Amino acid sequence: MRKQIAAANWKMNLTYQQGEKLLGDILKADNKLADHQQVIFGVPFPYLMMAGGAVTEENNYDVAAQNCYEKKSGAYTGEVSAEMLQSINVKYCIIGHSERREYFGETNQVLAEKLNRCLENSIIPIFCCGEPLNIREAGTQNHFVAAQLKQSLFHLSAEQVQSVIIAYEPIWAIGTGKTATTAQAQEIHAFLRSVLASQYSEEVADEVSILYGGSVKPNNAKELFGCPDVDGGLVGGASIVAADFITIIQSLK
Ligand code: PEP
């Protein structure tokens, strides 16, 4: 049974002290998760060990890095490798967020390498895909996201792909307050699953959690997560407000 996941993406927000308090406030709510539910905090690199420590005693709460470098190691000043993340017990890593694609020029090919580095180090990638507004307006979003999966993911074995979490994030909905309708979200999530099914199999596609991201808020999370092919959310803005993220966790199926 695939997991239902609330993943927070703090991005480049909060000081260490603010992050520590936010985690404390969220964990104090004592939301007990079912076996098929998972909460992941995507925090800045310098906070990974603190956040990992904060969730150690919690069942199905974990932390994610927001990025890693595509090379194994070497003279890449300022970069962080998947092996480094593994060495401090990080289990998840966000890969290919649209902000990384846009501001740091990350291509589908580079992201394929990042996925490899994660999987070699037993780190579960949260692979982001999603179309910009002009593609949605042209009605070619399915073709666009299918190409993202094909170019970054399809070299993986069935076993590997089953461990990947996909986050569908329409760029026009990220941080804009505009959310995809439940019909739009369900339609493209079902499409993404069908793309996985035709490349791998129905069984494999059925195991992959596909999260929705793009202005998930306390007032729309339940409806979005209620869609049969929406397995939770990757949440930016609302994940750094304790009360909002608590409600979002409580909205998981
Ligand atoms: C994100 O950063 O992945 C995101 C979806 O942000 P927001 O929830 O703020 O739209």
Short mmCIF file of C-alpha atoms and ligand atoms in Angstrom, two decimals:
data_model
loop_
_atom_site.label_atom_id
_atom_site.label_comp_id
_atom_site.label_asym_id
_atom_site.label_seq_id
_atom_site.Cartn_x
_atom_site.Cartn_y
_atom_site.Cartn_z
CA MET A 1 0.00 0.00 0.00
CA ARG A 2 1.52 3.31 -1.01
CA LYS A 3 2.15 5.96 1.64
CA GLN A 4 0.10 9.10 2.20
CA ILE A 5 2.61 11.86 2.84
CA ALA A 6 2.67 15.43 4.13
CA ALA A 7 6.06 16.83 3.13
CA ALA A 8 7.16 20.28 4.25
CA ASN A 9 9.48 22.39 2.14
CA TRP A 10 10.85 25.18 4.31
CA LYS A 11 12.95 26.49 1.40
CA MET A 12 15.41 29.22 2.52
CA ASN A 13 13.26 30.37 5.42
CA LEU A 14 13.57 30.46 9.22
CA THR A 15 16.59 30.75 11.48
CA TYR A 16 17.81 27.65 13.31
CA GLN A 17 16.00 28.79 16.46
CA GLN A 18 12.77 29.48 14.59
CA GLY A 19 13.00 26.08 12.91
CA GLU A 20 13.55 24.33 16.21
CA LYS A 21 10.51 26.06 17.69
CA LEU A 22 8.35 25.28 14.66
CA LEU A 23 9.22 21.59 14.86
CA GLY A 24 8.54 21.58 18.59
CA ASP A 25 5.14 23.22 18.09
CA ILE A 26 4.15 20.77 15.33
CA LEU A 27 5.30 17.70 17.27
CA LYS A 28 3.54 18.92 20.43
CA ALA A 29 0.24 18.53 18.59
CA ASP A 30 0.97 14.81 18.92
CA ASN A 31 -0.64 13.74 15.68
CA LYS A 32 -0.31 9.98 15.72
CA LEU A 33 0.23 8.66 12.23
CA ALA A 34 -1.11 5.39 10.87
CA ASP A 35 1.40 2.97 9.33
CA HIS A 36 0.57 4.17 5.83
CA GLN A 37 1.05 7.85 6.74
CA GLN A 38 4.31 9.80 6.73
CA VAL A 39 5.36 13.34 7.60
CA ILE A 40 8.64 14.68 6.18
CA PHE A 41 10.29 17.98 7.04
CA GLY A 42 12.38 19.36 4.17
CA VAL A 43 14.75 21.65 6.04
CA PRO A 44 17.89 23.63 5.11
CA PHE A 45 21.17 21.65 5.29
CA PRO A 46 22.43 23.20 8.56
CA TYR A 47 19.25 22.12 10.35
CA LEU A 48 19.15 18.48 9.22
CA MET A 49 20.76 17.00 12.32
CA MET A 50 18.71 19.12 14.72
CA ALA A 51 15.49 18.20 12.87
CA GLY A 52 16.51 14.54 12.67
CA GLY A 53 17.08 14.56 16.42
CA ALA A 54 13.69 16.21 17.05
CA VAL A 55 11.80 13.45 15.20
CA THR A 56 13.79 10.37 16.32
CA GLU A 57 11.21 9.25 18.83
CA GLU A 58 8.26 9.92 16.53
CA ASN A 59 6.70 7.18 14.46
CA ASN A 60 6.70 7.99 10.73
CA TYR A 61 8.11 11.49 11.09
CA ASP A 62 11.34 12.10 9.20
CA VAL A 63 13.47 14.78 7.57
CA ALA A 64 14.52 15.54 4.00
CA ALA A 65 17.29 17.58 2.44
CA GLN A 66 16.08 20.05 -0.18
CA ASN A 67 18.78 19.19 -2.72
CA CYS A 68 22.03 17.33 -3.25
CA TYR A 69 24.78 17.50 -5.86
CA GLU A 70 24.90 15.18 -8.85
CA LYS A 71 28.57 14.17 -8.43
CA LYS A 72 29.74 11.61 -5.90
CA SER A 73 32.47 13.74 -4.30
CA GLY A 74 35.33 16.03 -5.20
CA ALA A 75 36.28 19.64 -5.81
CA TYR A 76 32.80 21.17 -5.85
CA THR A 77 33.05 23.92 -3.28
CA GLY A 78 29.82 24.58 -1.46
CA GLU A 79 28.00 21.49 -2.68
CA VAL A 80 26.58 18.64 -0.57
CA SER A 81 26.70 15.02 -1.73
CA ALA A 82 24.13 12.28 -1.23
CA GLU A 83 26.81 10.29 0.61
CA MET A 84 27.21 13.15 3.10
CA LEU A 85 23.46 13.14 3.66
CA GLN A 86 23.46 9.38 4.20
CA SER A 87 26.29 9.73 6.70
CA ILE A 88 24.04 11.84 8.94
CA ASN A 89 21.09 9.48 8.43
CA VAL A 90 19.01 11.59 6.09
CA LYS A 91 16.42 9.32 4.47
CA TYR A 92 14.77 11.66 1.95
CA CYS A 93 15.87 14.36 -0.48
CA ILE A 94 13.79 16.73 -2.61
CA ILE A 95 15.07 16.58 -6.19
CA GLY A 96 14.24 18.90 -9.06
CA HIS A 97 12.05 21.46 -7.34
CA SER A 98 10.95 23.99 -9.97
CA GLU A 99 12.94 26.71 -8.16
CA ARG A 100 16.11 24.63 -8.65
CA ARG A 101 15.22 24.03 -12.29
CA GLU A 102 14.55 27.72 -12.86
CA TYR A 103 17.22 29.51 -10.79
CA PHE A 104 20.00 26.91 -10.91
CA GLY A 105 19.46 25.53 -14.40
CA GLU A 106 18.84 21.94 -13.34
CA THR A 107 17.88 19.90 -16.39
CA ASN A 108 16.07 16.57 -16.58
CA GLN A 109 19.45 14.96 -17.36
CA VAL A 110 21.14 16.47 -14.28
CA LEU A 111 18.17 15.37 -12.19
CA ALA A 112 18.53 11.80 -13.49
CA GLU A 113 22.07 11.86 -12.04
CA LYS A 114 20.85 13.27 -8.74
CA LEU A 115 18.29 10.47 -8.52
CA ASN A 116 21.10 7.96 -9.08
CA ARG A 117 23.21 9.48 -6.30
CA CYS A 118 20.26 9.37 -3.90
CA LEU A 119 19.38 5.76 -4.66
CA GLU A 120 23.03 4.63 -4.42
CA ASN A 121 22.97 6.05 -0.92
CA SER A 122 19.58 4.62 0.10
CA ILE A 123 17.99 8.05 0.11
CA ILE A 124 14.40 8.25 -1.11
CA PRO A 125 14.08 11.03 -3.67
CA ILE A 126 11.03 13.27 -3.71
CA PHE A 127 11.13 13.99 -7.43
CA CYS A 128 9.34 17.18 -8.48
CA CYS A 129 7.73 17.70 -11.85
CA GLY A 130 5.17 20.16 -13.17
CA GLU A 131 4.44 22.56 -15.97
CA PRO A 132 4.70 26.36 -16.27
CA LEU A 133 1.63 28.49 -16.97
CA ASN A 134 2.16 28.80 -20.74
CA ILE A 135 2.20 25.02 -21.10
CA ARG A 136 -1.00 24.68 -19.07
CA GLU A 137 -2.64 27.39 -21.18
CA ALA A 138 -1.59 25.58 -24.34
CA GLY A 139 -3.11 22.39 -22.92
CA THR A 140 0.10 20.39 -23.38
CA GLN A 141 0.80 19.71 -19.69
CA ASN A 142 0.50 15.93 -19.99
CA HIS A 143 3.13 15.77 -22.70
CA PHE A 144 5.38 18.11 -20.67
CA VAL A 145 5.27 16.15 -17.42
CA ALA A 146 5.55 12.80 -19.19
CA ALA A 147 8.79 14.02 -20.78
CA GLN A 148 10.09 15.04 -17.34
CA LEU A 149 9.44 11.54 -16.01
CA LYS A 150 10.85 9.88 -19.09
CA GLN A 151 14.10 11.86 -19.10
CA SER A 152 14.82 11.74 -15.38
CA LEU A 153 13.22 8.53 -14.14
CA PHE A 154 12.86 5.89 -16.82
CA HIS A 155 16.43 4.62 -16.62
CA LEU A 156 15.57 3.31 -13.14
CA SER A 157 14.60 -0.31 -12.50
CA ALA A 158 11.05 -1.13 -11.42
CA GLU A 159 12.30 -1.75 -7.92
CA GLN A 160 14.05 1.62 -7.78
CA VAL A 161 11.15 3.58 -9.22
CA GLN A 162 8.79 2.12 -6.63
CA SER A 163 10.85 3.76 -3.91
CA VAL A 164 10.68 7.22 -5.50
CA ILE A 165 8.09 9.73 -4.33
CA ILE A 166 6.79 11.97 -7.10
CA ALA A 167 5.58 15.50 -6.37
CA TYR A 168 3.46 17.04 -9.11
CA GLU A 169 3.77 20.80 -8.70
CA PRO A 170 2.25 23.03 -11.36
CA ILE A 171 4.61 26.02 -11.37
CA TRP A 172 1.70 28.45 -11.75
CA ALA A 173 0.37 27.26 -8.38
CA ILE A 174 3.59 27.44 -6.33
CA GLY A 175 3.57 30.30 -3.85
CA THR A 176 0.90 32.08 -5.86
CA GLY A 177 -2.17 31.24 -3.80
CA LYS A 178 -3.61 29.66 -6.96
CA THR A 179 -4.35 25.99 -6.45
CA ALA A 180 -5.12 23.40 -9.07
CA THR A 181 -8.75 22.33 -8.76
CA THR A 182 -9.29 18.85 -7.40
CA ALA A 183 -10.39 17.82 -10.90
CA GLN A 184 -7.17 19.17 -12.44
CA ALA A 185 -5.04 17.52 -9.75
CA GLN A 186 -6.78 14.15 -9.99
CA GLU A 187 -6.64 14.17 -13.78
CA ILE A 188 -2.90 14.78 -14.05
CA HIS A 189 -2.04 12.51 -11.11
CA ALA A 190 -3.97 9.68 -12.78
CA PHE A 191 -2.16 10.49 -16.01
CA LEU A 192 1.26 10.35 -14.27
CA ARG A 193 0.33 6.99 -12.78
CA SER A 194 -0.70 5.72 -16.22
CA VAL A 195 2.67 6.84 -17.63
CA LEU A 196 4.41 4.82 -14.90
CA ALA A 197 2.11 1.87 -15.58
CA SER A 198 2.90 1.80 -19.28
CA GLN A 199 6.66 2.05 -18.68
CA TYR A 200 6.73 -0.39 -15.76
CA SER A 201 3.46 -2.08 -14.74
CA GLU A 202 0.15 -1.35 -13.02
CA GLU A 203 1.52 -2.94 -9.84
CA VAL A 204 4.59 -0.70 -9.82
CA ALA A 205 2.57 2.44 -10.62
CA ASP A 206 0.19 1.57 -7.79
CA GLU A 207 3.02 1.60 -5.27
CA VAL A 208 4.31 5.09 -6.12
CA SER A 209 3.12 7.95 -3.91
CA ILE A 210 2.30 11.01 -6.02
CA LEU A 211 2.05 14.21 -3.98
CA TYR A 212 0.40 17.44 -5.08
CA GLY A 213 2.22 20.73 -4.49
CA GLY A 214 1.11 24.28 -5.17
CA SER A 215 -0.56 26.43 -2.53
CA VAL A 216 -1.77 23.54 -0.38
CA LYS A 217 -3.43 25.23 2.59
CA PRO A 218 -5.40 24.06 5.64
CA ASN A 219 -8.64 24.89 3.84
CA ASN A 220 -7.99 22.88 0.67
CA ALA A 221 -5.76 20.00 1.84
CA LYS A 222 -8.55 17.59 2.73
CA GLU A 223 -10.30 17.97 -0.60
CA LEU A 224 -7.06 17.64 -2.61
CA PHE A 225 -5.79 14.67 -0.59
CA GLY A 226 -9.22 13.06 -0.96
CA CYS A 227 -8.61 12.50 -4.69
CA PRO A 228 -7.86 8.82 -5.32
CA ASP A 229 -4.52 9.48 -7.04
CA VAL A 230 -3.35 12.32 -4.77
CA ASP A 231 -1.27 10.79 -1.99
CA GLY A 232 -0.70 13.89 0.10
CA GLY A 233 1.21 17.09 -0.56
CA LEU A 234 4.52 18.89 -0.81
CA VAL A 235 3.85 22.11 1.06
CA GLY A 236 5.81 25.36 1.00
CA GLY A 237 4.29 28.45 2.63
CA ALA A 238 1.81 26.63 4.87
CA SER A 239 4.52 24.30 6.19
CA ILE A 240 6.23 27.06 8.15
CA VAL A 241 3.12 27.97 10.13
CA ALA A 242 2.64 25.36 12.86
CA ALA A 243 -1.18 25.47 13.03
CA ASP A 244 -1.46 25.28 9.24
CA PHE A 245 0.86 22.32 8.85
CA ILE A 246 -0.80 20.49 11.75
CA THR A 247 -4.15 20.77 9.95
CA ILE A 248 -2.51 19.60 6.72
CA ILE A 249 -1.10 16.53 8.51
CA GLN A 250 -4.58 15.82 9.87
CA SER A 251 -5.93 15.99 6.30
CA LEU A 252 -3.99 12.91 5.15
CA LYS A 253 -6.08 9.93 4.07
C1 PEP B 1 6.66 24.22 -2.86
O1 PEP B 1 7.54 24.99 -2.56
O2 PEP B 1 6.96 23.07 -3.18
C2 PEP B 1 5.27 24.70 -2.79
C3 PEP B 1 4.35 23.94 -3.26
O3 PEP B 1 5.08 25.94 -2.24
P1 PEP B 1 3.64 26.56 -1.81
O4 PEP B 1 2.95 25.51 -0.98
O5 PEP B 1 4.00 27.77 -1.01
O6 PEP B 1 2.90 26.87 -3.07
#
